[in-house]
Coordinates of C-alpha atoms (C1' of nucleotides) in Angstrom, one line a residue:
Chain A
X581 CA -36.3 -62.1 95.0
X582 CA -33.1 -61.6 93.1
X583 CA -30.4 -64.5 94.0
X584 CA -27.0 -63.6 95.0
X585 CA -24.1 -66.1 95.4
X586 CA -21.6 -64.8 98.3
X587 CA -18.3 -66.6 98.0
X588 CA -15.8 -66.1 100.7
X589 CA -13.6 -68.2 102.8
X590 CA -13.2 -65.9 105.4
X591 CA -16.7 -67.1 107.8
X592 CA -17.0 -63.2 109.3
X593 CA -17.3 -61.6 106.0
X594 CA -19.7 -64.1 104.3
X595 CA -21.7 -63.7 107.5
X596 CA -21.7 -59.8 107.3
X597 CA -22.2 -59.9 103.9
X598 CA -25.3 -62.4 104.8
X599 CA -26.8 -60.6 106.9
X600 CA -27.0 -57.6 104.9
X601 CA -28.3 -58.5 101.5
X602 CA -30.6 -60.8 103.7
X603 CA -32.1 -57.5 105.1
X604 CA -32.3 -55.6 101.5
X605 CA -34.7 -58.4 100.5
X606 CA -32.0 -60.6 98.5
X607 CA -32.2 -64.3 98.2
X608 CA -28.6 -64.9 99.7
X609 CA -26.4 -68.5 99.3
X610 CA -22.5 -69.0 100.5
X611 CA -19.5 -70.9 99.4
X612 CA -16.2 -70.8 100.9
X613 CA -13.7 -72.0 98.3
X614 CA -13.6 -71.9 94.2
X615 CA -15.1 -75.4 93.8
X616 CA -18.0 -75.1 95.4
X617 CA -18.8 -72.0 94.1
X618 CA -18.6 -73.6 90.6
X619 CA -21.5 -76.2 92.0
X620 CA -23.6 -73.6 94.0
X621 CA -23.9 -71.5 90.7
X622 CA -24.6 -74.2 88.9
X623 CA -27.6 -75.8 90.9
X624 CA -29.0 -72.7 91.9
X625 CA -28.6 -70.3 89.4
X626 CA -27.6 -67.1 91.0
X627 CA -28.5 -63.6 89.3
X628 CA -25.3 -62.1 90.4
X629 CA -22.2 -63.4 92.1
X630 CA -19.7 -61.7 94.9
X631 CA -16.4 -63.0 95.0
X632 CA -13.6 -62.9 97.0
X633 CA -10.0 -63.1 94.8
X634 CA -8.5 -65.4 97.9
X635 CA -9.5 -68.2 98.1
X636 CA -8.2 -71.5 99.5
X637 CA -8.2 -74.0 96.9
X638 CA -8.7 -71.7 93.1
X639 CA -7.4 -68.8 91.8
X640 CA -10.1 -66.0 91.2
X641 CA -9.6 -65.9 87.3
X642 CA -10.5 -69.5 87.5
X643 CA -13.6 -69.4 89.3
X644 CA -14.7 -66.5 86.9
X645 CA -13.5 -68.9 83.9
X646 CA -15.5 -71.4 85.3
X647 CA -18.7 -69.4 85.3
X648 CA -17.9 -67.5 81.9
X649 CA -17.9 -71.1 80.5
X650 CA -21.6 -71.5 80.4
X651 CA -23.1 -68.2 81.9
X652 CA -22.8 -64.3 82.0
X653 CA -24.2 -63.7 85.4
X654 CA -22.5 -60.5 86.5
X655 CA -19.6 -60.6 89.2
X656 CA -18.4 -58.4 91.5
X657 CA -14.8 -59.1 92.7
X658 CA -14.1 -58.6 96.2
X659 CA -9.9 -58.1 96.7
X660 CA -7.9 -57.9 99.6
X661 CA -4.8 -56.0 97.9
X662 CA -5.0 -52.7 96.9
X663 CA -2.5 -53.3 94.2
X664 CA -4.3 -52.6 91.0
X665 CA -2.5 -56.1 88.9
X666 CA -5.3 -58.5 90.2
X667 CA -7.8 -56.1 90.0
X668 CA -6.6 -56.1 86.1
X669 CA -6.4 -59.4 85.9
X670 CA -10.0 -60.2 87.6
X671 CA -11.7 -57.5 84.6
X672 CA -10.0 -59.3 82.3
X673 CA -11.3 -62.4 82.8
X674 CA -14.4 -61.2 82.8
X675 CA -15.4 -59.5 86.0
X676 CA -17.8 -56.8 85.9
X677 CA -17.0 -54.9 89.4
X678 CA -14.6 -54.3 91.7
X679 CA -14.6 -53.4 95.6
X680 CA -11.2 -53.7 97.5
X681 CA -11.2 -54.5 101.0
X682 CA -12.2 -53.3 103.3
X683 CA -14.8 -52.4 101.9
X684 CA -18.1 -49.8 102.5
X685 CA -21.1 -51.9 102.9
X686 CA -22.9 -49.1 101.3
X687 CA -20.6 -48.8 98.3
X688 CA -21.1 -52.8 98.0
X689 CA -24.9 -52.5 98.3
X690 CA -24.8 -50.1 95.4
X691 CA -22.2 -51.9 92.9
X692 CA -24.5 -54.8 93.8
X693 CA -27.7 -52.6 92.6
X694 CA -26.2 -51.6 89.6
X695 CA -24.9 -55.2 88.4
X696 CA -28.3 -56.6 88.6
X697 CA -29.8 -53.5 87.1
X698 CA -27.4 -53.5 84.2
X699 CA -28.0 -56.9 83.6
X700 CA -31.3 -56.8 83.4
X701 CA -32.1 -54.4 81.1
X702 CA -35.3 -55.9 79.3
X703 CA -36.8 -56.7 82.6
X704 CA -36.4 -53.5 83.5
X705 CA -37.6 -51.9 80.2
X706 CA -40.2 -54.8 80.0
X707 CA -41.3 -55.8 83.7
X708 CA -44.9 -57.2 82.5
X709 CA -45.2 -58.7 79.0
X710 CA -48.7 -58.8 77.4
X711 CA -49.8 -61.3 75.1
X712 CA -53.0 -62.1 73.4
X713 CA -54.5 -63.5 76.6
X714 CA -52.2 -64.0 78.8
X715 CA -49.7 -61.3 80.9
X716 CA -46.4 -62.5 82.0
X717 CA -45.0 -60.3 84.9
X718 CA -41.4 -60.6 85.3
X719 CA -40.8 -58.8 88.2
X720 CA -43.8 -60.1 90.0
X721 CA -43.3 -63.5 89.3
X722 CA -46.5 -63.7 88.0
X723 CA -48.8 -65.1 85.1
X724 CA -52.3 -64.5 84.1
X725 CA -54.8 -66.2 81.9
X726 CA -58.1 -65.1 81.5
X727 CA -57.9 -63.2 85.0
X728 CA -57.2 -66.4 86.1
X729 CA -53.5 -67.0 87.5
X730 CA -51.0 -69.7 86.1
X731 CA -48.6 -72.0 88.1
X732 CA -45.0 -72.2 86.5
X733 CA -42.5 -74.4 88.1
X734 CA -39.0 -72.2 88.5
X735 CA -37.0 -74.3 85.8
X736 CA -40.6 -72.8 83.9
X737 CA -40.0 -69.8 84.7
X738 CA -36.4 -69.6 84.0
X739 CA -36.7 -70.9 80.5
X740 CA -39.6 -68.6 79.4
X741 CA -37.8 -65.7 81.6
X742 CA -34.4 -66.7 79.0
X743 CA -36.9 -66.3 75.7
X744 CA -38.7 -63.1 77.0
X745 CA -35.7 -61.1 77.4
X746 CA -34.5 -61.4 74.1
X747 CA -37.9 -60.5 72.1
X748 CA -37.7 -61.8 68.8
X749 CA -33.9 -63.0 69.2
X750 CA -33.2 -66.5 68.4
X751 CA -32.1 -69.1 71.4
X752 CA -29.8 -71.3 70.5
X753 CA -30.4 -74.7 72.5
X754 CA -26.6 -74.7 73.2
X755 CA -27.2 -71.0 74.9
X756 CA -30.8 -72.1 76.7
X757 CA -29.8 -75.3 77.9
X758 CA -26.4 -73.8 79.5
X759 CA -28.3 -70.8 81.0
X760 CA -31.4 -72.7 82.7
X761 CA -29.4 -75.8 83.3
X762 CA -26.1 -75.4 83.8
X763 CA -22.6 -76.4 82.3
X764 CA -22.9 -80.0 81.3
X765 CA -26.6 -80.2 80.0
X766 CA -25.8 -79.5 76.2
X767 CA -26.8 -82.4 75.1
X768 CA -29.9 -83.1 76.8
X769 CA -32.2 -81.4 74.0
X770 CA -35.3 -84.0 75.0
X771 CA -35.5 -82.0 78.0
X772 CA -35.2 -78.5 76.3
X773 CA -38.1 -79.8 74.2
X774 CA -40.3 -81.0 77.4
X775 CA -40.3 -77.7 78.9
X776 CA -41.3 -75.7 75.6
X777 CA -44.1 -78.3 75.4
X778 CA -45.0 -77.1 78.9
X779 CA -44.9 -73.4 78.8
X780 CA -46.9 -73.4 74.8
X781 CA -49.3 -75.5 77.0
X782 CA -49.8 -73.2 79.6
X783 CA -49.4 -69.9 77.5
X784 CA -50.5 -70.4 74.0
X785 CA -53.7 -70.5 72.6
X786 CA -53.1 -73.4 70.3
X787 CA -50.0 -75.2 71.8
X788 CA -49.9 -77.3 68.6
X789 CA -49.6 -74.3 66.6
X790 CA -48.0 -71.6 68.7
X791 CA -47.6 -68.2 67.9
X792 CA -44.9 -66.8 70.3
X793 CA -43.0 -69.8 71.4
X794 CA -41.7 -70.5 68.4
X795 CA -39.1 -73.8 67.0
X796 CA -36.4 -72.6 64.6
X797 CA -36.0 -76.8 63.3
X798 CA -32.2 -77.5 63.7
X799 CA -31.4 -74.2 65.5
X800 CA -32.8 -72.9 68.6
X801 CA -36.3 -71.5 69.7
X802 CA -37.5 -67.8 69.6
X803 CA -40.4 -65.5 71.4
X804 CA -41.9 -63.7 69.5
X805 CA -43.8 -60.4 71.3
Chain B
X280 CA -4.9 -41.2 50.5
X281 CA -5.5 -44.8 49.7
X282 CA -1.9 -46.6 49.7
X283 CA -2.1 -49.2 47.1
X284 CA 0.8 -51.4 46.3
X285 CA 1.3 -53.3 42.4
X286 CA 2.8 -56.0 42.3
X287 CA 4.3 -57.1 38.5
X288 CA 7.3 -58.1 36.9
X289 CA 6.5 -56.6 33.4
X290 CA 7.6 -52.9 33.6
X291 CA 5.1 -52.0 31.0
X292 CA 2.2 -53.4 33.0
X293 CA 3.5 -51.7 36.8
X294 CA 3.9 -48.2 34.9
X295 CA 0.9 -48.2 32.9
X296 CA -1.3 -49.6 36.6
X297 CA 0.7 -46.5 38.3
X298 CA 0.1 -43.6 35.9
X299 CA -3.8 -44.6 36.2
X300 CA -3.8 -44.8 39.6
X301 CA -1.9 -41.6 40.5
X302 CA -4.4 -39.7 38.2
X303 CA -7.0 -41.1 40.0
X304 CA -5.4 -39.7 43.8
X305 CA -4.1 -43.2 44.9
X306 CA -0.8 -43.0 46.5
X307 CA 1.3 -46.0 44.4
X308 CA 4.0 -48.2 45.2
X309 CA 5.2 -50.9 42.8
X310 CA 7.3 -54.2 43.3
X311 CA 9.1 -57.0 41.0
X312 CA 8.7 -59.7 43.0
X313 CA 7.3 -61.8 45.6
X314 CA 10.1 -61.2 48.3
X315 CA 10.4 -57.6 47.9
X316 CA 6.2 -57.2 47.5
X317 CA 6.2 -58.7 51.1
X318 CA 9.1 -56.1 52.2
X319 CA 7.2 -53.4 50.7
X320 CA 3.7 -54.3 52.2
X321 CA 5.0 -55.0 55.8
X322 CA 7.0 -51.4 55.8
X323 CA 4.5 -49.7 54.3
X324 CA 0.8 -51.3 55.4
X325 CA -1.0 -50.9 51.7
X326 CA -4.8 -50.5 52.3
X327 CA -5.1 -52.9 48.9
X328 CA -2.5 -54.8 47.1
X329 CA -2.6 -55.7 43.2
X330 CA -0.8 -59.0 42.5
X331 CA 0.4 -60.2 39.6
X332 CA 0.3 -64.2 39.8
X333 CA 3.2 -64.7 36.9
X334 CA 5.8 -63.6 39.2
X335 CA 9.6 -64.8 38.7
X336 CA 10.5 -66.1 42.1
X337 CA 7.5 -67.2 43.9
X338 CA 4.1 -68.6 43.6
X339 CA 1.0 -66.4 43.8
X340 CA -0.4 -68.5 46.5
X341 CA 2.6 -68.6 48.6
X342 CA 2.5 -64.4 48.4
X343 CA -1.2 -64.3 49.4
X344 CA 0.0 -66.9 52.0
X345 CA 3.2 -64.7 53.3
X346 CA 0.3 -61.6 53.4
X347 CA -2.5 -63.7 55.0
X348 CA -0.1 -64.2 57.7
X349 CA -0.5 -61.3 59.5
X350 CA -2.5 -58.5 57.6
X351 CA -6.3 -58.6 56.2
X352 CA -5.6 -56.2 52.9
X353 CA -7.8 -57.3 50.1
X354 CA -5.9 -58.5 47.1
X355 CA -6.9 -58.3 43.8
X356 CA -5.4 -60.4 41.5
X357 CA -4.2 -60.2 38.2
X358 CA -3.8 -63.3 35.4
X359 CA -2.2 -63.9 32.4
X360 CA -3.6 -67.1 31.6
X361 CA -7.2 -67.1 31.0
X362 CA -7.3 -71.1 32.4
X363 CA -8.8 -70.5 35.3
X364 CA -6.8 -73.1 37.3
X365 CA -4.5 -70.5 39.1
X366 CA -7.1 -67.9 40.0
X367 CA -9.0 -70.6 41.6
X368 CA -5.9 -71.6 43.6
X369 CA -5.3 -67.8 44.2
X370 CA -8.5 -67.4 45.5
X371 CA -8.8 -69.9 47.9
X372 CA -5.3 -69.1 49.6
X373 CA -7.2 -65.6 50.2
X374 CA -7.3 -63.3 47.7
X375 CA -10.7 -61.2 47.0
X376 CA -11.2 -60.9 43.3
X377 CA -9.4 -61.4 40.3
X378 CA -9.1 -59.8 36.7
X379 CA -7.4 -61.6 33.5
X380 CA -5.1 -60.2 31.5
X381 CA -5.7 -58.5 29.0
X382 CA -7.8 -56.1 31.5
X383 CA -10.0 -53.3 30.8
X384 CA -8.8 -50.1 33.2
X385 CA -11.8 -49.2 33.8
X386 CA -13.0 -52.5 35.3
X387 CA -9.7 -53.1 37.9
X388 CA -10.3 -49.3 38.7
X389 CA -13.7 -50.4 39.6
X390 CA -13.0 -53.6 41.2
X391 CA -10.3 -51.5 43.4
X392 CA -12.3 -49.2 44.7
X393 CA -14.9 -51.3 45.7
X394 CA -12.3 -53.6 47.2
X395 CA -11.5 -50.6 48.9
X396 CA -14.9 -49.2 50.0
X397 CA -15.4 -52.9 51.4
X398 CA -12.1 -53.1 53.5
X399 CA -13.5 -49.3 55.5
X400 CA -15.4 -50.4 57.9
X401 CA -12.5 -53.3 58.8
X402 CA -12.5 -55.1 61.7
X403 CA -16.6 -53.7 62.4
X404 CA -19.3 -56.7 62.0
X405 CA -22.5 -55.9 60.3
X406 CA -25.2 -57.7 62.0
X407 CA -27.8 -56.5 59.8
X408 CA -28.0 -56.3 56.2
X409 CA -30.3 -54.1 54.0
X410 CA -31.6 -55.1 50.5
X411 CA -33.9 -54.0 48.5
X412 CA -37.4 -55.4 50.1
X413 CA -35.1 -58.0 52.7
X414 CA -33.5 -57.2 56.1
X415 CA -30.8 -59.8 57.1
X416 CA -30.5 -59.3 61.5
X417 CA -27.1 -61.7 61.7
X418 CA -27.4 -61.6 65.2
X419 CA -31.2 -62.0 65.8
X420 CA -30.7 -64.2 63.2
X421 CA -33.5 -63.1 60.9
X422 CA -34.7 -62.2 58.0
X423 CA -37.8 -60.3 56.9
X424 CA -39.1 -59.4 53.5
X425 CA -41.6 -56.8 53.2
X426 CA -42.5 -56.8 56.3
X427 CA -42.9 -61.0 56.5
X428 CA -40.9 -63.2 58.2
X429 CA -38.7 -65.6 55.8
X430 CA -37.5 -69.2 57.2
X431 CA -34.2 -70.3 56.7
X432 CA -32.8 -73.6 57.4
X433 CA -29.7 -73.9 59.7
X434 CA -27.5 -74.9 56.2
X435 CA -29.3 -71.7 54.5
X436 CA -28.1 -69.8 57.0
X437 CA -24.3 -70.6 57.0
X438 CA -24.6 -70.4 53.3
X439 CA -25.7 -66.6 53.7
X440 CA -23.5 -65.9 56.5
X441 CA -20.3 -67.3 55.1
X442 CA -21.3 -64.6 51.8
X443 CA -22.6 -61.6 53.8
X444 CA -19.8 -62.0 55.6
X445 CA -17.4 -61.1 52.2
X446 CA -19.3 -58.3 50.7
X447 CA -18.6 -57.8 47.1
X448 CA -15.7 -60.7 47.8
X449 CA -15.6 -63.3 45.6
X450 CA -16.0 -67.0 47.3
X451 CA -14.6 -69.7 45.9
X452 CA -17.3 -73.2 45.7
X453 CA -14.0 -74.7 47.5
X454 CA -13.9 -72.1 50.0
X455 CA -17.7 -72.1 51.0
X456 CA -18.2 -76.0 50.3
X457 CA -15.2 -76.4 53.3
X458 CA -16.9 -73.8 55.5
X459 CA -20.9 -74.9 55.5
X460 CA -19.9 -78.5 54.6
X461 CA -17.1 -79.0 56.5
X462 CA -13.7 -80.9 54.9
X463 CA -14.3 -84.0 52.5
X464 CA -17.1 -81.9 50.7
X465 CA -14.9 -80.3 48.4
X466 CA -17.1 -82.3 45.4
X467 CA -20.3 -81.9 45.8
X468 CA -20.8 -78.3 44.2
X469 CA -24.5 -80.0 43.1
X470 CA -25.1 -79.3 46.6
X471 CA -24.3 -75.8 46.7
X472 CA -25.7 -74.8 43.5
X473 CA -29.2 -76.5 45.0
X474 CA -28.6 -73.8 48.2
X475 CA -27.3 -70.8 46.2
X476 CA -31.0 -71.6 44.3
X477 CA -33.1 -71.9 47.6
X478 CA -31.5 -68.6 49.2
X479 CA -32.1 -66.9 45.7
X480 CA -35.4 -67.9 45.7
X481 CA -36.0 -66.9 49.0
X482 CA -34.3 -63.4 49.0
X483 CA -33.9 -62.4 45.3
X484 CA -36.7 -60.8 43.6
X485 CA -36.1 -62.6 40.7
X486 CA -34.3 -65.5 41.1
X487 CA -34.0 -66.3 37.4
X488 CA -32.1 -63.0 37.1
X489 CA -30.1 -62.4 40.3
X490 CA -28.5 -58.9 41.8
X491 CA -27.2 -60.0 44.7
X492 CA -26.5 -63.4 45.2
X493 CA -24.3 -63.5 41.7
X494 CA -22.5 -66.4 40.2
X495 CA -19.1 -65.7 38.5
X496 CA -18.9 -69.4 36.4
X497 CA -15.8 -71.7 36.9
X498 CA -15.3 -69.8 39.8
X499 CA -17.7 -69.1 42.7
X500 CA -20.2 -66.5 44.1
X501 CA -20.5 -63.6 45.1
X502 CA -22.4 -60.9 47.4
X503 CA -23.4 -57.5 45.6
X504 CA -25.1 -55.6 48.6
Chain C
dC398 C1' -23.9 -79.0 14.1
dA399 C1' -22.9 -82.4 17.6
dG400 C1' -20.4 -82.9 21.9
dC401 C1' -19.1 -81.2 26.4
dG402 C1' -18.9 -79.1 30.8
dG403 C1' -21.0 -75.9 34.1
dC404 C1' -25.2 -74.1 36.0
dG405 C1' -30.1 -74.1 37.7
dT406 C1' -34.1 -76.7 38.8
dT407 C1' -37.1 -80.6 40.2
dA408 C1' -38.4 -84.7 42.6
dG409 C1' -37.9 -88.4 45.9
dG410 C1' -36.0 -91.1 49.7
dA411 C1' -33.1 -91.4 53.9
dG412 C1' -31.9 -89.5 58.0
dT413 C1' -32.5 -86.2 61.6
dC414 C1' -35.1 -83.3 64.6
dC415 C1' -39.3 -82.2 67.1
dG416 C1' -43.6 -82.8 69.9
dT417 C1' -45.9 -85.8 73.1
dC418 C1' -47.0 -89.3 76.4
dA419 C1' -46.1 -92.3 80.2
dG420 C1' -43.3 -94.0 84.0
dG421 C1' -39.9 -93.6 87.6
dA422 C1' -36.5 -90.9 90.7
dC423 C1' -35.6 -87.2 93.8
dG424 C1' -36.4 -83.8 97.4
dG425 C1' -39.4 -81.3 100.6
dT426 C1' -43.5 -81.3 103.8
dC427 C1' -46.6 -82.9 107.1
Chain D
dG63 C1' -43.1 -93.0 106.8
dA64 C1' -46.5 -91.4 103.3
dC65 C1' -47.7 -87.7 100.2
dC66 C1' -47.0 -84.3 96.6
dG67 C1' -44.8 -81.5 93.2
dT68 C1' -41.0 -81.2 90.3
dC69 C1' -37.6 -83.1 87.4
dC70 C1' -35.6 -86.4 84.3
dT71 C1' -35.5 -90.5 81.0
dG72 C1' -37.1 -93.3 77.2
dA73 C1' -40.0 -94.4 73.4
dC74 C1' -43.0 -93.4 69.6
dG75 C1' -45.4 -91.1 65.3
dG76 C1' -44.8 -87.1 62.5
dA77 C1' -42.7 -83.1 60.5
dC78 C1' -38.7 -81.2 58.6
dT79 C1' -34.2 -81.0 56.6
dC80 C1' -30.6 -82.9 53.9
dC81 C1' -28.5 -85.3 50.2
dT82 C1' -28.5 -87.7 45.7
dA83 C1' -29.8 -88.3 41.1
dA84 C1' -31.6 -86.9 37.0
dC85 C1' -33.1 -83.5 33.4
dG86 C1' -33.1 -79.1 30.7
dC87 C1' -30.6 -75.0 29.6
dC88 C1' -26.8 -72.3 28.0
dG89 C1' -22.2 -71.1 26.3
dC90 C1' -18.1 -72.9 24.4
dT91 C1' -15.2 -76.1 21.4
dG92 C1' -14.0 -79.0 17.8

DNA sequence: CAGCGGCGTTAGGAGTCCGTCAGGACGGTC
DNA sequence: GACCGTCCTGACGGACTCCTAACGCCGCTG
């Protein structure tokens, strides 16, 4: 269920908006001002975030700053002016989308679509990933072992969903600890190492000596298909 | 046509570099002096610049500086001493490969257009790298060799990169013991002789005999691709 | 021919990073 | 209020990386 992150001051629009990604099936959570939006994001982890450029307390470009700091979840910019500066100004600093209000809740639904699909190209191109033994199914949510099905906790799944999309990429621990915990977990490499212990354990053959979770000493950790 | 600019306060040297290069298609533009080499280059954008460093009014560091300023252009430089002091110094203020007086044609003909060939693609990164039998992915950040995987430590790594990243540039042991080492490691070139060895014996065929990862003595490395 | 400086190579110890285990805190469910 | 799963912290061997020192080699110089 993908995860959207509404943020809007204005109650009737968040509710709208609510409502109706609610009944396409998406996993929806609201803010109402820049701030809390920067926690929200950061806790849960949103796959793609809608954003309205008025808010109370922040200044769009700051609330996208804010995210760009640690993430690249996609966001789509919800403006109240026609006027095309802002709309400039929001793609500058590092908006994907743009929808001025008021706004077609069709044409929404279908930027929305797009952003996710977009930014999700390996899962789209990979959905299920087959390994010696065991098949991951992004998409699905689902592993198998054997024929028999393995439990992964979600910061589990987010971490080995981070490796599998870049197939034989390397991770930096910077880039994976900012993308499956948040903005002010660099440092907390123990954990990093707790949770690759945990998924060689579940998925490899040999957890002591894995064959497609694999450490790059001093550097980051890499999947290899 | 490739605009090259000489720089050289003997007249005999300027015409003789001129004549040679207008037979060979360059287009040719010549100054005295420092001041009036940076007039020329800003009015007239030269694609490569040869520089003399015995110049009356300034310092060949301080031109290279004046040029670093604001443009890329590879400089090749030329020296009348054979004491290597001032081509160090020339080459870590920025410039990209050197030839002493008395010179060869042939060789700075060569050394130019390579300079030139190298500057092309400006601007464009190259995250992979093709050798012979070894593929360097910058970004993945791997490298295979006939088909295996090769491991690379993280200091390995910024070695290589900080070389790749030159092609056919020469790299002063100052220059790449401040970028892997960081400043305060401008002495310890036993340590980056010990690297250079480990990434030739790693990537070269035969390390005893290098063609890629060359060493030009008293002054630094270099990357041949 | 001896001396010298730069380069390449080897070996060893110090320091850092990694994998693993156990224990406690937090939040949600019944 | 008790239970359970999940998450985080700290500590400990072990593996890896890094740096230093020393030696042999080569080209150059006096």
């Amino acid at each position: 269920m993908t995860r959207v992150l509404v943020v809007d001051d204005e109650p009737a629009i968040a509710r709208a908006l609510t409502i109706n990604l609610r009944a396409r099936g998406y996993d929806v959570r609201t803010a109402p001002d820049g701030a809390r939006a920067l926690a929200e994001a950061a806790s849960h982890k949103p796959e793609v975030v809608v954003l309205d450029l008025g808010l109370p307390d922040m200044d769009g470009r700051e609330v996208i700053a804010g995210l760009r700091g640690w993430t690249g979840v996609p966001v789509l910019v919800l403006s109240g002016r026609s006027d095309s500066l802002d709309k400039v100004e929001a793609l500058d600093a590092g908006a994907d989308d743009y929808v001025t209000k008021p706004f077609e809740m069709d044409e929404l639904l279908a930027r929305l679509r797009e952003l996710v699909r977009r930014a999700a190209p390996s899962g789209a191109e990979l959905p299920v990933v087959e390994l010696e033994s065991v098949t991951v199914d992004l998409a699905a949510r689902r592993v198998t072992r054997d024929g028999d099905d393995v439990h992964l906790t979600p910061t589990e799944w987010h971490l080995l969903e981070e490796l599998l999309r870049h197939p034989g990429r390397l991770q930096t621990q910077a880039r994976l600890l900012a993308e499956v915990w948040g903005p002010g977990y660099e440092t907390a490499q123990g954990n990093l190492r707790l949770y690759v212990g945990q998924l060689r354990k579940k998925l490899e053959r040999e957890p002591a000596r894995p064959r497609h979770l694999l450490t790059e000493p001093g550097m980051g950790y890499r999947f290899e298909p």
